[in-house]
Tab-separated table of C-alpha atoms and ligand atoms in Angstrom:
chain	number	residue	atom	x	y	z
A	17	MET	CA	-5.983	0.072	23.310
A	18	LYS	CA	-6.545	-3.094	21.312
A	19	GLU	CA	-8.458	-2.270	18.152
A	20	ARG	CA	-11.152	-4.421	16.573
A	21	ILE	CA	-12.545	-3.393	13.211
A	22	ILE	CA	-15.743	-4.202	11.359
A	23	MET	CA	-15.736	-3.297	7.679
A	24	ILE	CA	-19.110	-3.107	5.925
A	25	GLY	CA	-19.173	-3.393	2.132
A	26	ALA	CA	-15.790	-5.102	2.179
A	27	ASN	CA	-16.028	-6.994	-1.130
A	28	GLY	CA	-15.794	-3.903	-3.332
A	29	GLN	CA	-12.809	-2.302	-5.022
A	30	ILE	CA	-11.501	-0.343	-2.011
A	31	GLY	CA	-12.715	-2.720	0.703
A	32	SER	CA	-10.920	-5.767	-0.585
A	33	GLU	CA	-7.494	-4.077	-0.531
A	34	LEU	CA	-8.081	-1.980	2.575
A	35	ALA	CA	-9.210	-5.081	4.489
A	36	ALA	CA	-6.023	-6.924	3.504
A	37	ALA	CA	-3.875	-4.024	4.758
A	38	LEU	CA	-5.855	-3.777	8.019
A	39	ARG	CA	-5.569	-7.536	8.579
A	40	GLN	CA	-1.799	-7.235	8.234
A	41	LYS	CA	-1.734	-4.369	10.716
A	42	PHE	CA	-4.187	-5.636	13.338
A	43	GLY	CA	-4.295	-9.418	12.745
A	44	ASN	CA	-7.022	-11.587	11.200
A	45	GLU	CA	-8.857	-11.998	14.498
A	46	ASN	CA	-9.307	-8.209	14.831
A	47	VAL	CA	-10.666	-7.399	11.368
A	48	ILE	CA	-14.161	-8.641	10.570
A	49	THR	CA	-15.250	-8.055	6.995
A	50	SER	CA	-18.882	-8.052	5.902
A	51	ASP	CA	-20.871	-7.544	2.743
A	52	ILE	CA	-24.291	-8.350	1.329
A	53	ARG	CA	-22.591	-11.035	-0.816
A	54	GLU	CA	-20.151	-13.798	0.138
A	55	PRO	CA	-16.569	-12.998	-0.881
A	56	ASN	CA	-15.141	-15.228	-3.615
A	57	ASN	CA	-11.596	-15.318	-2.305
A	58	GLN	CA	-11.794	-15.674	1.465
A	59	LYS	CA	-8.588	-16.995	3.012
A	60	GLU	CA	-8.255	-19.330	5.978
A	61	GLY	CA	-8.395	-17.529	9.297
A	62	GLU	CA	-10.282	-14.498	7.936
A	63	ILE	CA	-13.589	-13.650	9.591
A	64	PHE	CA	-16.479	-12.714	7.276
A	65	GLU	CA	-20.172	-12.129	8.016
A	66	THR	CA	-22.943	-11.632	5.452
A	67	ILE	CA	-24.876	-8.456	6.281
A	68	ASN	CA	-27.251	-5.988	4.659
A	69	VAL	CA	-26.448	-2.549	6.074
A	70	LEU	CA	-30.116	-1.608	5.640
A	71	ASP	CA	-31.095	-4.295	8.174
A	72	LYS	CA	-30.462	-2.315	11.360
A	73	GLU	CA	-31.292	-5.168	13.748
A	74	ALA	CA	-28.864	-7.521	12.004
A	75	LEU	CA	-26.229	-4.796	12.059
A	76	LYS	CA	-26.797	-4.292	15.777
A	77	SER	CA	-26.369	-8.024	16.436
A	78	LEU	CA	-23.147	-7.998	14.421
A	79	PHE	CA	-21.771	-5.093	16.453
A	80	GLN	CA	-22.864	-6.736	19.731
A	81	LYS	CA	-21.227	-10.012	18.722
A	82	TYR	CA	-17.802	-8.563	17.889
A	83	LYS	CA	-17.717	-5.373	20.001
A	84	PRO	CA	-15.693	-3.353	17.467
A	85	THR	CA	-13.741	-0.224	18.365
A	86	GLN	CA	-13.791	0.999	14.751
A	87	ILE	CA	-16.234	0.730	11.845
A	88	TYR	CA	-15.335	1.203	8.183
A	89	LEU	CA	-18.569	1.758	6.242
A	90	LEU	CA	-17.837	1.233	2.552
A	91	ALA	CA	-21.215	-0.054	1.313
A	92	ALA	CA	-22.537	2.442	-1.241
A	93	MET	CA	-24.018	2.768	-4.704
A	94	LEU	CA	-21.680	4.754	-6.973
A	95	SER	CA	-22.402	7.535	-9.425
A	96	ALA	CA	-23.298	5.744	-12.670
A	97	THR	CA	-25.426	2.994	-11.091
A	98	GLY	CA	-26.991	5.609	-8.826
A	99	GLU	CA	-28.423	7.412	-11.870
A	100	GLN	CA	-30.170	4.176	-12.885
A	101	TYR	CA	-31.646	3.594	-9.416
A	102	PRO	CA	-31.808	7.000	-7.680
A	103	GLN	CA	-34.135	5.910	-4.872
A	104	LYS	CA	-32.109	2.815	-4.076
A	105	ALA	CA	-28.909	4.877	-4.138
A	106	TRP	CA	-30.355	7.422	-1.709
A	107	ASP	CA	-31.711	4.673	0.559
A	108	LEU	CA	-28.451	2.693	0.692
A	109	ASN	CA	-26.108	5.669	0.928
A	110	MET	CA	-28.100	7.625	3.525
A	111	ASN	CA	-29.808	4.978	5.643
A	112	GLY	CA	-26.704	2.787	5.698
A	113	LEU	CA	-24.766	5.722	7.153
A	114	LEU	CA	-27.520	6.677	9.613
A	115	HIS	CA	-27.741	3.092	10.900
A	116	VAL	CA	-24.011	3.017	11.586
A	117	LEU	CA	-23.947	6.456	13.217
A	118	ASP	CA	-26.924	5.687	15.464
A	119	LEU	CA	-25.644	2.248	16.473
A	120	ALA	CA	-22.198	3.702	17.156
A	121	LEU	CA	-23.817	6.119	19.612
A	122	GLU	CA	-26.023	3.453	21.165
A	123	LEU	CA	-23.243	0.898	21.614
A	124	GLY	CA	-20.396	3.305	22.400
A	125	ILE	CA	-18.309	2.639	19.263
A	126	LYS	CA	-16.121	5.695	18.987
A	127	LYS	CA	-14.235	5.655	15.692
A	128	ILE	CA	-15.724	5.525	12.197
A	129	PHE	CA	-14.374	5.753	8.659
A	130	TRP	CA	-16.825	6.691	5.932
A	131	PRO	CA	-15.785	7.583	2.385
A	132	SER	CA	-17.078	10.630	0.591
A	133	SER	CA	-16.203	11.473	-3.021
A	134	ILE	CA	-15.242	14.211	-5.459
A	135	ALA	CA	-18.898	13.779	-6.539
A	136	VAL	CA	-19.846	16.259	-3.773
A	137	PHE	CA	-18.711	19.021	-6.130
A	138	GLY	CA	-20.859	20.298	-8.968
A	139	PRO	CA	-21.016	22.537	-12.031
A	140	HIS	CA	-20.528	25.738	-9.995
A	141	SER	CA	-17.560	24.440	-7.994
A	142	PRO	CA	-14.188	25.641	-9.313
A	143	LYS	CA	-12.937	23.118	-11.892
A	144	ILE	CA	-9.182	23.319	-11.298
A	145	ASP	CA	-7.551	22.729	-7.900
A	146	THR	CA	-11.001	22.608	-6.321
A	147	ALA	CA	-10.699	23.854	-2.755
A	148	GLN	CA	-11.734	22.074	0.424
A	149	TYR	CA	-14.394	24.744	1.015
A	150	CYS	CA	-16.184	26.191	-2.030
A	151	ILE	CA	-19.575	26.154	-3.754
A	152	MET	CA	-20.903	22.586	-3.754
A	153	ASP	CA	-23.905	21.858	-5.950
A	154	PRO	CA	-23.705	18.149	-6.881
A	155	THR	CA	-26.077	17.067	-9.647
A	156	SER	CA	-25.842	13.249	-9.327
A	157	ILE	CA	-27.872	11.429	-6.675
A	158	TYR	CA	-24.605	9.846	-5.534
A	159	GLY	CA	-22.992	13.269	-5.060
A	160	ILE	CA	-26.073	14.605	-3.292
A	161	SER	CA	-26.073	11.628	-0.899
A	162	LYS	CA	-22.340	12.040	-0.239
A	163	LEU	CA	-22.698	15.752	0.502
A	164	ALA	CA	-25.626	15.067	2.860
A	165	GLY	CA	-23.544	12.290	4.446
A	166	GLU	CA	-20.658	14.689	5.025
A	167	ARG	CA	-22.981	17.071	6.840
A	168	LEU	CA	-24.295	14.185	8.977
A	169	CYS	CA	-20.755	13.080	9.865
A	170	GLU	CA	-19.785	16.564	11.001
A	171	TYR	CA	-23.061	16.880	12.922
A	172	TYR	CA	-22.518	13.598	14.802
A	173	HIS	CA	-18.986	14.691	15.621
A	174	LEU	CA	-19.964	18.147	16.873
A	175	ARG	CA	-23.098	17.079	18.687
A	176	TYR	CA	-22.148	13.652	20.052
A	177	GLY	CA	-18.342	13.590	19.880
A	178	LEU	CA	-18.085	10.632	17.476
A	179	ASP	CA	-14.560	10.337	16.073
A	180	ILE	CA	-15.556	10.282	12.402
A	181	ARG	CA	-12.952	10.508	9.665
A	182	SER	CA	-13.527	10.738	5.953
A	183	ILE	CA	-11.844	11.219	2.587
A	184	ARG	CA	-13.355	12.572	-0.631
A	185	TYR	CA	-11.992	9.793	-2.836
A	186	PRO	CA	-11.305	10.597	-6.460
A	187	GLY	CA	-11.394	7.724	-9.001
A	188	ILE	CA	-9.381	4.815	-7.598
A	189	ILE	CA	-7.147	2.848	-9.950
A	190	SER	CA	-6.336	-0.737	-9.027
A	191	TRP	CA	-5.421	-4.064	-10.606
A	192	LYS	CA	-6.614	-6.563	-7.946
A	193	THR	CA	-10.356	-5.785	-7.841
A	194	ALA	CA	-12.260	-3.947	-10.577
A	195	PRO	CA	-14.536	-1.045	-9.643
A	196	GLY	CA	-18.279	-1.221	-10.349
A	197	GLY	CA	-20.811	1.418	-11.277
A	198	GLY	CA	-18.611	4.531	-11.209
A	199	THR	CA	-17.876	7.303	-13.695
A	200	THR	CA	-14.111	7.009	-13.207
A	201	ASP	CA	-14.135	3.224	-13.930
A	202	TYR	CA	-12.787	3.772	-17.461
A	203	ALA	CA	-9.352	4.459	-15.987
A	204	VAL	CA	-9.224	0.862	-14.698
A	205	HIS	CA	-11.016	-0.844	-17.610
A	206	ILE	CA	-8.568	0.711	-20.071
A	207	PHE	CA	-5.676	-1.317	-18.603
A	208	PHE	CA	-7.542	-4.639	-18.679
A	209	GLU	CA	-8.639	-4.057	-22.293
A	210	ALA	CA	-5.219	-2.801	-23.392
A	211	LEU	CA	-3.614	-6.026	-22.196
A	212	LYS	CA	-6.383	-8.390	-23.307
A	213	HIS	CA	-7.387	-6.871	-26.665
A	214	GLY	CA	-4.902	-4.095	-27.430
A	215	LYS	CA	-7.653	-1.486	-27.695
A	216	TYR	CA	-10.239	0.408	-25.651
A	217	ALA	CA	-13.358	2.465	-26.425
A	218	SER	CA	-13.577	5.189	-23.792
A	219	PHE	CA	-17.020	6.270	-22.592
A	220	LEU	CA	-15.568	9.671	-21.640
A	221	SER	CA	-14.334	12.143	-24.246
A	222	ALA	CA	-10.603	12.538	-24.958
A	223	ASP	CA	-10.245	15.788	-22.989
A	224	THR	CA	-12.252	14.953	-19.831
A	225	ALA	CA	-9.770	15.451	-16.992
A	226	LEU	CA	-10.670	13.852	-13.641
A	227	PRO	CA	-8.856	13.471	-10.302
A	228	MET	CA	-7.607	9.928	-9.655
A	229	LEU	CA	-5.607	8.037	-7.039
A	230	TYR	CA	-3.635	4.792	-7.211
A	231	MET	CA	-4.920	2.112	-4.825
A	232	GLU	CA	-1.628	1.824	-2.940
A	233	ASP	CA	-1.830	5.553	-2.143
A	234	ALA	CA	-5.541	5.294	-1.285
A	235	VAL	CA	-4.954	2.487	1.238
A	236	ARG	CA	-1.910	4.195	2.762
A	237	GLY	CA	-3.762	7.533	2.989
A	238	THR	CA	-6.859	5.989	4.585
A	239	ILE	CA	-4.850	4.192	7.259
A	240	ALA	CA	-2.755	7.334	7.907
A	241	LEU	CA	-5.942	9.347	8.429
A	242	MET	CA	-7.328	6.728	10.830
A	243	ASP	CA	-4.003	6.535	12.724
A	244	ALA	CA	-3.584	10.304	13.152
A	245	PRO	CA	-4.164	11.731	16.647
A	246	SER	CA	-7.715	13.014	16.970
A	247	GLU	CA	-6.659	16.637	17.581
A	248	GLN	CA	-4.946	16.705	14.162
A	249	ILE	CA	-8.221	15.911	12.397
A	250	ARG	CA	-9.614	19.391	11.940
A	251	ILE	CA	-12.096	18.489	9.230
A	252	ARG	CA	-14.938	16.216	10.270
A	253	SER	CA	-16.958	16.428	7.081
A	254	SER	CA	-14.432	14.942	4.634
A	255	TYR	CA	-10.911	15.695	3.390
A	256	ASN	CA	-10.053	16.527	-0.216
A	257	LEU	CA	-7.375	14.083	-1.363
A	258	ALA	CA	-5.452	14.373	-4.615
A	259	GLY	CA	-3.168	11.922	-6.326
A	260	LEU	CA	-2.985	12.493	-10.045
A	261	SER	CA	-5.223	14.015	-12.666
A	262	PHE	CA	-5.425	13.094	-16.356
A	263	THR	CA	-7.661	12.852	-19.416
A	264	PRO	CA	-8.469	9.665	-21.394
A	265	ALA	CA	-6.148	10.941	-24.163
A	266	GLU	CA	-3.284	11.409	-21.695
A	267	ILE	CA	-3.595	7.969	-20.131
A	268	ALA	CA	-3.826	6.396	-23.607
A	269	GLU	CA	-0.536	8.111	-24.543
A	270	GLU	CA	1.102	6.825	-21.357
A	271	ILE	CA	-0.074	3.258	-22.063
A	272	LYS	CA	1.263	3.529	-25.631
A	273	LYS	CA	4.753	4.208	-24.252
A	274	ILE	CA	4.709	0.640	-22.880
A	275	LEU	CA	2.281	-1.009	-25.345
A	276	PRO	CA	2.952	0.845	-28.630
A	277	ASN	CA	0.195	-0.967	-30.567
A	278	PHE	CA	-2.548	0.119	-28.165
A	279	GLU	CA	-5.500	1.791	-29.923
A	280	MET	CA	-7.907	4.191	-28.249
A	281	SER	CA	-11.347	5.199	-29.542
A	282	TYR	CA	-14.204	7.203	-28.050
A	283	VAL	CA	-17.926	6.424	-27.671
A	284	ASP	CA	-20.354	9.319	-28.075
A	285	HIS	CA	-23.418	10.043	-25.936
A	286	ASP	CA	-22.630	8.039	-22.824
A	287	PRO	CA	-24.647	9.233	-19.785
A	288	ARG	CA	-21.479	9.134	-17.638
A	289	GLN	CA	-20.075	12.073	-19.643
A	290	ALA	CA	-22.550	14.494	-18.024
A	291	ILE	CA	-21.554	13.276	-14.555
A	292	ALA	CA	-17.853	13.678	-15.344
A	293	ASP	CA	-18.464	17.156	-16.777
A	294	SER	CA	-19.964	18.255	-13.456
A	295	TRP	CA	-16.904	17.128	-11.448
A	296	PRO	CA	-13.565	18.836	-10.812
A	297	ALA	CA	-10.581	18.217	-13.082
A	298	SER	CA	-8.135	18.469	-10.171
A	299	ILE	CA	-8.304	18.834	-6.393
A	300	ASP	CA	-6.526	20.984	-3.817
A	301	ASP	CA	-5.624	18.701	-0.899
A	302	SER	CA	-3.537	21.136	1.160
A	303	SER	CA	-5.664	20.577	4.315
A	304	ALA	CA	-4.935	16.830	4.306
A	305	ARG	CA	-1.229	17.538	3.719
A	306	LYS	CA	-1.100	20.058	6.544
A	307	ASP	CA	-3.313	18.283	9.113
A	308	TRP	CA	-2.108	14.692	8.912
A	309	GLY	CA	0.818	14.644	6.493
A	310	TRP	CA	-0.823	13.286	3.329
A	311	LYS	CA	1.419	12.952	0.279
A	312	PRO	CA	0.749	10.733	-2.752
A	313	ARG	CA	3.575	8.585	-4.149
A	314	PHE	CA	2.293	7.673	-7.606
A	315	ASP	CA	2.130	9.898	-10.676
A	316	LEU	CA	0.725	8.994	-14.104
A	317	GLU	CA	3.978	7.397	-15.292
A	318	SER	CA	4.690	5.264	-12.209
A	319	MET	CA	1.037	4.257	-11.816
A	320	THR	CA	0.779	3.150	-15.475
A	321	LYS	CA	3.998	1.147	-15.212
A	322	ASP	CA	2.899	-0.560	-11.988
A	323	MET	CA	-0.591	-1.370	-13.327
A	324	ILE	CA	0.759	-2.958	-16.504
A	325	GLU	CA	3.474	-4.940	-14.700
A	326	ASN	CA	0.998	-6.385	-12.220
A	327	LEU	CA	-1.769	-7.086	-14.728
A	328	LYS	CA	0.644	-8.733	-17.172
A	329	ARG	CA	1.571	-11.225	-14.460
A	330	ASP	CA	-2.028	-11.698	-13.346
A	331	LEU	CA	-4.070	-11.922	-16.583
B	3	AKB	C1	-17.473	7.149	-9.096
B	3	AKB	O1	-16.976	7.331	-10.228
B	3	AKB	O2	-18.683	7.161	-8.881
B	3	AKB	C2	-16.533	6.941	-7.938
B	3	AKB	C3	-16.229	8.238	-7.241
B	3	AKB	C4	-15.381	9.238	-7.885
B	3	AKB	O3	-16.663	8.428	-6.141
B	3	AKB	N1	-15.325	6.333	-8.380
């Protein structure tokens, strides 16, 4: 079957690179990107539509116009910004998802990708190699909305047969588009600052380990999940996915191997520390490996090298 994709929230960190990979795979005419803001780097031949996911009628018109077979819903408010605007975060993250799920049912769109996050875990979840199924007591509004979203996704699959697929993304590290409003953002900012100013003040403490994933792995993993035969997708809430895991002190050491003059310092009392402290340090992704063959390619050393090489050329 010929696929046609609509991506919502396509201008963000993951959307911009995922959309490029999907356009390569399916062709420009079959990938429609959308966001609440115009993109600043649209290329000739690419189709973009401005849309607010909270405007259900506009969303319906968009779906009726392009008749997609797949929706990627990436519009969301992340953890740190969510703590500043909890009601807005809940509204965007929940109602955006509900609009897409309901319209998918109404218009017969079968396949949906929706990202969850390691933020679904909380202080009582195991910290190391956090399992797919365990205690989940998220304390951030973002994590609470993602956990509720996971339950909705599974419900719409079980009750209505929607082919929904999801990944619990860890922090995503990338050099093309910066992240915005997350707790894991330091792991991207550190590279930009190391190359521009030779130093970085981390808002997380030296020993705060968090799960992370390099963008190339994230894009490859997302497309592999969406390509897998439906019967292989045994988890319809969201899959744990691991790449690498490190602390600010460890990444600083790795950067110093390439940029020996790099200086790292730490800022006290940042509100993002409490969010990070409630999250896992590492993730067990054996279900994703077993069900649809997930395997990351980048470790701390190769990711650091690739980031610095690309940013050096780009900055
Ligand atoms: C965030 O830090 O909020 C995100 C996430 C882990 O989902 N990067």
